[in-house]
Amino acid sequence: MSQIIREDVTFDSDGTDCHAWFFPPAAPSPFATADGVPVVVMAHGFGGTKDSGLEPFARRLADAGLAVFAFDYRGFGLSGGVPRQRVSMAGQIADYHAAADAAARQPGVDAGRVVLWGLSQSGGHVLLAAADRTDVAAVISAVPMVSGLAAGRHHLPHVGVFSMLRQSIDGIASAASSKFGGAPHMLPIVGRPGQQAALTSSGFYESYKAIAGPSWLNEVDASVSLELGSYRADKYVDRIDAPKLVQIADFDRGAPPHAAAKAAFKARAEVRHYPCDHFDIFAEVDPVTFERVVEHQIAFLTRHLADPAEPHEVEPREVDAAVS
């Protein structure tokens, strides 16, 4: 485990105090210039918290010489905000913007070289948040969920029509209840096959439990189902000037890989493929795939952001995986 000591940071997002971890870069850094080092801004996917599998990514990137700013969305984890556990797509993208601004103010950071990093749901968010920002130097989108409609069709064979219909009904009921001051209807994020939850593919419950941190709760407001259908993360990718890396799990049962590939093509992104499922990119689930994924991220950032006058060869770790 990296010896870098993370720092607790709070920042404001639309009047809510959000919580983050700041990981300073290892020194000397091949990314350092007179203005500082780039900062990687990261948050979790659907209903996730930063203490649920993000720290291994953050530490590997910090060990490579990058600053890292990992945060919780409002209403989740250690961040403030009410209602709790309600996924708002627009709100989370606004949190990314606020987090990027706060990350740029950290000591030793080059404010003009922000890297937006996301996985799963946040892999889509970063494609939206990066559009038209002039301080974004690179974007990394891992196993991204880029289309709510495509995800619904992708999940249908795994969950069945009745389960998806019930989630929609619960979403409508939750939104109506909240509008009139009642309690929301909560939906488990992950469950075993046959249970009522957002993710129920075989093995997903065990994988999510393997990465789950102490602040994570296995529930979200069911009203999120009303937003997912119209979610499109590829709408503005042609307005991202920075280099982009999209990492696709070819056997992904959580986020449709074909939709990610289409978005990557539209964005003219660099693409990497991995013969794995959605959660296999986490160190706690599959250390071999995790190493390949993070090595490709470091190599990508090194090519685009490291000081060309400094030697910066990426040293591979002992892994054995057939990936491109």
Short mmCIF file of C-alpha atoms in Angstrom, two decimals:
data_model
loop_
_atom_site.label_atom_id
_atom_site.label_comp_id
_atom_site.label_asym_id
_atom_site.label_seq_id
_atom_site.Cartn_x
_atom_site.Cartn_y
_atom_site.Cartn_z
CA MET A 1 0.00 0.00 0.00
CA SER A 2 1.20 3.50 -0.85
CA GLN A 3 2.71 5.51 2.02
CA ILE A 4 1.11 8.74 0.79
CA ILE A 5 -1.00 10.29 3.55
CA ARG A 6 -4.37 11.44 2.30
CA GLU A 7 -5.88 14.68 3.56
CA ASP A 8 -9.54 15.40 4.37
CA VAL A 9 -11.03 18.33 2.46
CA THR A 10 -14.48 19.89 2.37
CA PHE A 11 -15.79 22.01 -0.47
CA ASP A 12 -19.02 23.77 -1.34
CA SER A 13 -21.34 22.52 -4.08
CA ASP A 14 -24.46 24.66 -4.48
CA GLY A 15 -24.51 25.41 -0.76
CA THR A 16 -23.80 21.87 0.43
CA ASP A 17 -20.57 20.83 2.14
CA CYS A 18 -19.10 17.89 0.26
CA HIS A 19 -16.29 15.70 1.56
CA ALA A 20 -13.15 14.73 -0.34
CA TRP A 21 -9.80 13.04 0.08
CA PHE A 22 -6.76 14.79 -1.35
CA PHE A 23 -3.78 12.62 -2.21
CA PRO A 24 -0.62 14.65 -2.84
CA PRO A 25 1.68 13.35 -5.57
CA ALA A 26 4.77 11.29 -4.92
CA ALA A 27 7.98 13.20 -5.49
CA PRO A 28 9.77 13.64 -7.75
CA SER A 29 6.91 13.75 -10.23
CA PRO A 30 7.39 13.41 -13.99
CA PHE A 31 4.24 15.52 -14.37
CA ALA A 32 5.59 18.53 -12.44
CA THR A 33 6.11 21.89 -14.11
CA ALA A 34 6.60 25.36 -12.69
CA ASP A 35 2.80 25.57 -12.31
CA GLY A 36 2.48 22.32 -10.36
CA VAL A 37 1.14 18.86 -11.16
CA PRO A 38 -2.14 17.76 -12.75
CA VAL A 39 -4.95 16.78 -10.41
CA VAL A 40 -7.21 13.78 -11.02
CA VAL A 41 -10.79 14.40 -9.85
CA MET A 42 -12.75 11.21 -9.19
CA ALA A 43 -16.10 10.05 -7.80
CA HIS A 44 -17.90 6.73 -7.74
CA GLY A 45 -20.66 5.28 -9.89
CA PHE A 46 -24.33 4.60 -9.18
CA GLY A 47 -24.94 4.98 -5.43
CA GLY A 48 -21.23 4.55 -4.66
CA THR A 49 -18.99 6.28 -2.14
CA LYS A 50 -15.31 7.10 -2.38
CA ASP A 51 -14.41 4.58 0.34
CA SER A 52 -15.79 1.78 -1.85
CA GLY A 53 -12.93 0.80 -4.12
CA LEU A 54 -11.63 4.19 -5.26
CA GLU A 55 -8.65 4.46 -2.92
CA PRO A 56 -6.49 1.85 -4.72
CA PHE A 57 -6.91 3.82 -7.96
CA ALA A 58 -6.15 7.09 -6.18
CA ARG A 59 -3.01 5.76 -4.53
CA ARG A 60 -1.61 4.23 -7.74
CA LEU A 61 -2.14 7.52 -9.58
CA ALA A 62 -0.59 9.50 -6.72
CA ASP A 63 2.38 7.11 -6.63
CA ALA A 64 2.87 7.90 -10.33
CA GLY A 65 3.23 11.60 -9.51
CA LEU A 66 -0.31 12.93 -9.91
CA ALA A 67 -2.41 14.72 -7.32
CA VAL A 68 -5.79 13.06 -6.74
CA PHE A 69 -9.04 14.52 -5.40
CA ALA A 70 -11.66 11.83 -4.62
CA PHE A 71 -15.05 13.07 -3.43
CA ASP A 72 -18.52 12.01 -2.35
CA TYR A 73 -21.60 13.43 -4.06
CA ARG A 74 -24.01 15.49 -2.00
CA GLY A 75 -26.32 13.21 -0.02
CA PHE A 76 -23.88 10.29 -0.10
CA GLY A 77 -21.01 9.03 2.04
CA LEU A 78 -19.39 11.68 4.21
CA SER A 79 -20.82 14.61 2.27
CA GLY A 80 -23.67 16.68 3.63
CA GLY A 81 -26.95 17.35 1.98
CA VAL A 82 -30.54 16.19 2.15
CA PRO A 83 -32.36 14.23 0.97
CA ARG A 84 -29.93 11.35 1.50
CA GLN A 85 -29.28 8.61 -1.06
CA ARG A 86 -31.08 10.44 -3.88
CA VAL A 87 -29.29 10.20 -7.22
CA SER A 88 -29.67 13.38 -9.23
CA MET A 89 -27.79 13.25 -12.53
CA ALA A 90 -27.70 17.03 -12.87
CA GLY A 91 -26.73 17.43 -9.21
CA GLN A 92 -23.86 14.94 -9.45
CA ILE A 93 -22.50 16.60 -12.59
CA ALA A 94 -22.68 19.94 -10.75
CA ASP A 95 -20.74 18.29 -7.90
CA TYR A 96 -18.05 17.27 -10.41
CA HIS A 97 -17.71 20.89 -11.52
CA ALA A 98 -17.47 22.09 -7.91
CA ALA A 99 -14.98 19.35 -7.05
CA ALA A 100 -12.80 20.23 -10.05
CA ASP A 101 -12.74 23.87 -8.95
CA ALA A 102 -11.86 22.85 -5.38
CA ALA A 103 -9.18 20.41 -6.55
CA ALA A 104 -7.53 23.15 -8.57
CA ARG A 105 -7.09 25.17 -5.37
CA GLN A 106 -5.11 22.47 -3.55
CA PRO A 107 -1.40 23.09 -2.84
CA GLY A 108 0.99 22.12 -5.60
CA VAL A 109 -1.74 21.63 -8.20
CA ASP A 110 -1.62 23.06 -11.70
CA ALA A 111 -5.08 24.61 -11.99
CA GLY A 112 -4.92 24.41 -15.76
CA ARG A 113 -4.43 20.63 -15.86
CA VAL A 114 -7.50 18.97 -14.37
CA VAL A 115 -8.15 15.30 -15.20
CA LEU A 116 -11.77 14.19 -14.91
CA TRP A 117 -11.89 10.49 -13.96
CA GLY A 118 -14.95 8.31 -13.63
CA LEU A 119 -16.18 4.74 -13.67
CA SER A 120 -19.59 3.21 -14.28
CA GLN A 121 -22.16 6.00 -13.78
CA SER A 122 -19.44 8.58 -13.14
CA GLY A 123 -17.72 7.36 -16.31
CA GLY A 124 -20.67 8.94 -18.07
CA HIS A 125 -20.72 12.02 -15.83
CA VAL A 126 -17.15 12.99 -16.71
CA LEU A 127 -17.99 13.02 -20.42
CA LEU A 128 -20.72 15.56 -19.69
CA ALA A 129 -18.76 17.60 -17.14
CA ALA A 130 -15.69 17.94 -19.38
CA ALA A 131 -17.55 19.62 -22.23
CA ASP A 132 -16.55 23.27 -22.71
CA ARG A 133 -14.21 23.35 -19.66
CA THR A 134 -10.92 24.95 -20.66
CA ASP A 135 -9.02 23.61 -17.64
CA VAL A 136 -9.62 19.91 -18.42
CA ALA A 137 -6.39 18.38 -19.68
CA ALA A 138 -7.60 14.76 -19.99
CA VAL A 139 -10.64 12.56 -19.38
CA ILE A 140 -10.66 8.92 -18.23
CA SER A 141 -13.94 7.01 -18.48
CA ALA A 142 -13.82 3.40 -17.24
CA VAL A 143 -16.65 0.87 -17.83
CA PRO A 144 -18.96 3.84 -18.41
CA MET A 145 -22.73 3.89 -18.32
CA VAL A 146 -23.44 6.31 -21.15
CA SER A 147 -27.07 5.62 -22.08
CA GLY A 148 -29.92 4.93 -19.68
CA LEU A 149 -32.08 3.52 -22.46
CA ALA A 150 -29.34 1.16 -23.63
CA ALA A 151 -28.71 0.10 -20.03
CA GLY A 152 -32.39 -0.72 -19.57
CA ARG A 153 -32.40 -2.94 -22.64
CA HIS A 154 -29.13 -4.50 -21.49
CA HIS A 155 -30.52 -5.37 -18.05
CA LEU A 156 -33.89 -6.66 -19.25
CA PRO A 157 -32.76 -10.28 -19.85
CA HIS A 158 -31.16 -10.38 -16.38
CA VAL A 159 -34.02 -8.89 -14.34
CA GLY A 160 -37.17 -9.52 -16.39
CA VAL A 161 -40.05 -7.29 -17.46
CA PHE A 162 -41.95 -7.55 -14.16
CA SER A 163 -38.97 -6.37 -12.10
CA MET A 164 -38.29 -3.38 -14.37
CA LEU A 165 -41.97 -2.45 -14.34
CA ARG A 166 -42.04 -2.62 -10.56
CA GLN A 167 -38.97 -0.35 -10.36
CA SER A 168 -40.74 2.21 -12.55
CA ILE A 169 -43.87 2.08 -10.40
CA ASP A 170 -41.78 2.45 -7.23
CA GLY A 171 -40.01 5.42 -8.83
CA ILE A 172 -43.28 7.18 -9.57
CA ALA A 173 -44.57 6.45 -6.07
CA SER A 174 -41.36 7.74 -4.49
CA ALA A 175 -41.42 10.97 -6.47
CA ALA A 176 -45.09 11.53 -5.57
CA SER A 177 -44.47 10.80 -1.90
CA SER A 178 -41.53 13.19 -1.71
CA LYS A 179 -43.50 15.93 -3.47
CA PHE A 180 -46.10 15.87 -0.74
CA GLY A 181 -43.64 15.63 2.15
CA GLY A 182 -43.67 11.87 2.57
CA ALA A 183 -40.81 9.43 2.85
CA PRO A 184 -39.19 8.23 -0.37
CA HIS A 185 -39.37 4.63 -1.53
CA MET A 186 -35.89 3.12 -1.33
CA LEU A 187 -34.45 0.62 -3.81
CA PRO A 188 -31.49 -1.64 -2.99
CA ILE A 189 -28.53 -0.86 -5.24
CA VAL A 190 -27.42 -4.47 -5.53
CA GLY A 191 -29.04 -7.78 -4.75
CA ARG A 192 -28.84 -11.43 -5.59
CA PRO A 193 -30.60 -12.86 -8.67
CA GLY A 194 -34.37 -12.75 -8.24
CA GLN A 195 -34.30 -10.02 -5.59
CA GLN A 196 -35.69 -6.54 -6.16
CA ALA A 197 -32.67 -4.29 -6.69
CA ALA A 198 -31.07 -2.10 -9.36
CA LEU A 199 -28.29 -4.64 -10.04
CA THR A 200 -29.03 -8.35 -9.67
CA SER A 201 -26.71 -10.17 -12.08
CA SER A 202 -25.09 -13.24 -10.57
CA GLY A 203 -21.99 -12.36 -8.58
CA PHE A 204 -22.71 -8.62 -8.45
CA TYR A 205 -23.86 -8.70 -4.82
CA GLU A 206 -20.65 -10.41 -3.72
CA SER A 207 -18.49 -8.07 -5.84
CA TYR A 208 -20.12 -4.91 -4.51
CA LYS A 209 -19.84 -6.16 -0.94
CA ALA A 210 -16.12 -6.78 -1.56
CA ILE A 211 -15.53 -3.11 -2.37
CA ALA A 212 -18.11 -1.57 -0.02
CA GLY A 213 -16.70 0.91 2.49
CA PRO A 214 -18.12 1.90 5.89
CA SER A 215 -20.04 4.92 4.58
CA TRP A 216 -21.81 3.02 1.78
CA LEU A 217 -25.50 2.17 2.10
CA ASN A 218 -27.17 -0.40 -0.12
CA GLU A 219 -30.07 1.81 -1.14
CA VAL A 220 -31.06 4.72 -3.32
CA ASP A 221 -34.26 6.68 -3.75
CA ALA A 222 -36.32 4.70 -6.28
CA SER A 223 -37.19 7.93 -8.13
CA VAL A 224 -33.85 7.62 -9.95
CA SER A 225 -35.62 5.29 -12.39
CA LEU A 226 -37.45 8.32 -13.76
CA GLU A 227 -34.16 9.97 -14.72
CA LEU A 228 -32.24 7.03 -16.09
CA GLY A 229 -34.27 6.64 -19.27
CA SER A 230 -33.28 10.05 -20.61
CA TYR A 231 -29.64 9.92 -19.49
CA ARG A 232 -27.20 10.37 -22.39
CA ALA A 233 -23.55 10.96 -21.55
CA ASP A 234 -22.39 11.26 -25.16
CA LYS A 235 -24.40 14.39 -26.02
CA TYR A 236 -21.50 16.84 -25.86
CA VAL A 237 -18.39 14.71 -26.35
CA ASP A 238 -17.57 16.59 -29.53
CA ARG A 239 -17.07 19.68 -27.32
CA ILE A 240 -14.28 18.06 -25.26
CA ASP A 241 -10.93 19.30 -26.56
CA ALA A 242 -8.83 17.21 -24.17
CA PRO A 243 -7.59 13.68 -24.92
CA LYS A 244 -9.97 10.96 -23.76
CA LEU A 245 -9.47 7.35 -22.66
CA VAL A 246 -12.45 4.97 -22.60
CA GLN A 247 -11.92 1.58 -20.95
CA ILE A 248 -14.47 -1.08 -21.86
CA ALA A 249 -15.22 -4.39 -20.14
CA ASP A 250 -16.22 -6.60 -23.03
CA PHE A 251 -18.41 -8.88 -20.88
CA ASP A 252 -19.94 -6.03 -18.87
CA ARG A 253 -23.38 -6.92 -17.45
CA GLY A 254 -23.65 -3.63 -15.58
CA ALA A 255 -23.08 -1.03 -18.30
CA PRO A 256 -23.58 -2.00 -21.96
CA PRO A 257 -20.18 -2.21 -23.69
CA HIS A 258 -21.63 -1.52 -27.14
CA ALA A 259 -22.99 1.84 -25.95
CA ALA A 260 -19.60 2.71 -24.46
CA ALA A 261 -17.91 1.82 -27.76
CA LYS A 262 -20.28 4.05 -29.73
CA ALA A 263 -19.66 6.95 -27.35
CA ALA A 264 -15.90 6.44 -27.57
CA PHE A 265 -16.05 6.47 -31.37
CA LYS A 266 -18.09 9.68 -31.34
CA ALA A 267 -15.61 11.23 -28.91
CA ARG A 268 -12.60 10.06 -30.96
CA ALA A 269 -11.23 8.59 -27.76
CA GLU A 270 -8.43 6.14 -27.17
CA VAL A 271 -10.06 2.81 -26.31
CA ARG A 272 -8.87 -0.14 -24.26
CA HIS A 273 -10.72 -3.44 -23.98
CA TYR A 274 -10.62 -5.98 -21.14
CA PRO A 275 -12.05 -9.54 -21.14
CA CYS A 276 -13.94 -9.02 -17.90
CA ASP A 277 -17.21 -8.00 -16.24
CA HIS A 278 -18.19 -4.68 -14.69
CA PHE A 279 -16.73 -5.02 -11.18
CA ASP A 280 -13.56 -6.84 -12.24
CA ILE A 281 -11.67 -3.57 -12.66
CA PHE A 282 -11.61 -3.09 -8.86
CA ALA A 283 -8.52 -4.21 -6.96
CA GLU A 284 -10.63 -5.96 -4.33
CA VAL A 285 -12.39 -8.08 -6.97
CA ASP A 286 -9.72 -8.86 -9.59
CA PRO A 287 -6.22 -7.52 -8.81
CA VAL A 288 -4.85 -8.61 -12.19
CA THR A 289 -7.41 -6.68 -14.23
CA PHE A 290 -7.13 -3.71 -11.86
CA GLU A 291 -3.39 -3.48 -12.50
CA ARG A 292 -3.86 -3.49 -16.26
CA VAL A 293 -6.59 -0.87 -16.08
CA VAL A 294 -4.61 1.51 -13.88
CA GLU A 295 -1.38 0.97 -15.83
CA HIS A 296 -3.19 1.99 -19.00
CA GLN A 297 -4.48 5.09 -17.22
CA ILE A 298 -1.00 6.07 -16.07
CA ALA A 299 0.49 5.41 -19.51
CA PHE A 300 -2.25 7.52 -21.14
CA LEU A 301 -1.69 10.44 -18.78
CA THR A 302 2.07 10.12 -19.12
CA ARG A 303 1.90 10.43 -22.89
CA HIS A 304 -0.30 13.50 -22.75
CA LEU A 305 0.66 15.33 -19.54
CA ALA A 306 4.18 14.40 -18.41
CA ASP A 307 7.08 16.79 -18.92
CA PRO A 308 8.65 15.67 -22.24
CA ALA A 309 12.07 16.65 -20.88
CA GLU A 310 11.82 14.11 -18.07
CA PRO A 311 12.14 10.32 -18.39
CA HIS A 312 8.78 8.76 -17.65
CA GLU A 313 8.67 5.14 -18.62
CA VAL A 314 5.82 3.31 -16.88
CA GLU A 315 7.15 0.31 -14.99
CA PRO A 316 4.79 -2.66 -15.42
CA ARG A 317 3.80 -4.77 -12.43
CA GLU A 318 3.74 -8.53 -12.26
CA VAL A 319 0.37 -9.36 -13.83
CA ASP A 320 -0.91 -11.82 -16.37
CA ALA A 321 -4.00 -10.82 -18.31
CA ALA A 322 -4.84 -10.84 -21.98
CA VAL A 323 -5.99 -7.31 -22.60
CA SER A 324 -5.46 -4.88 -25.43
#
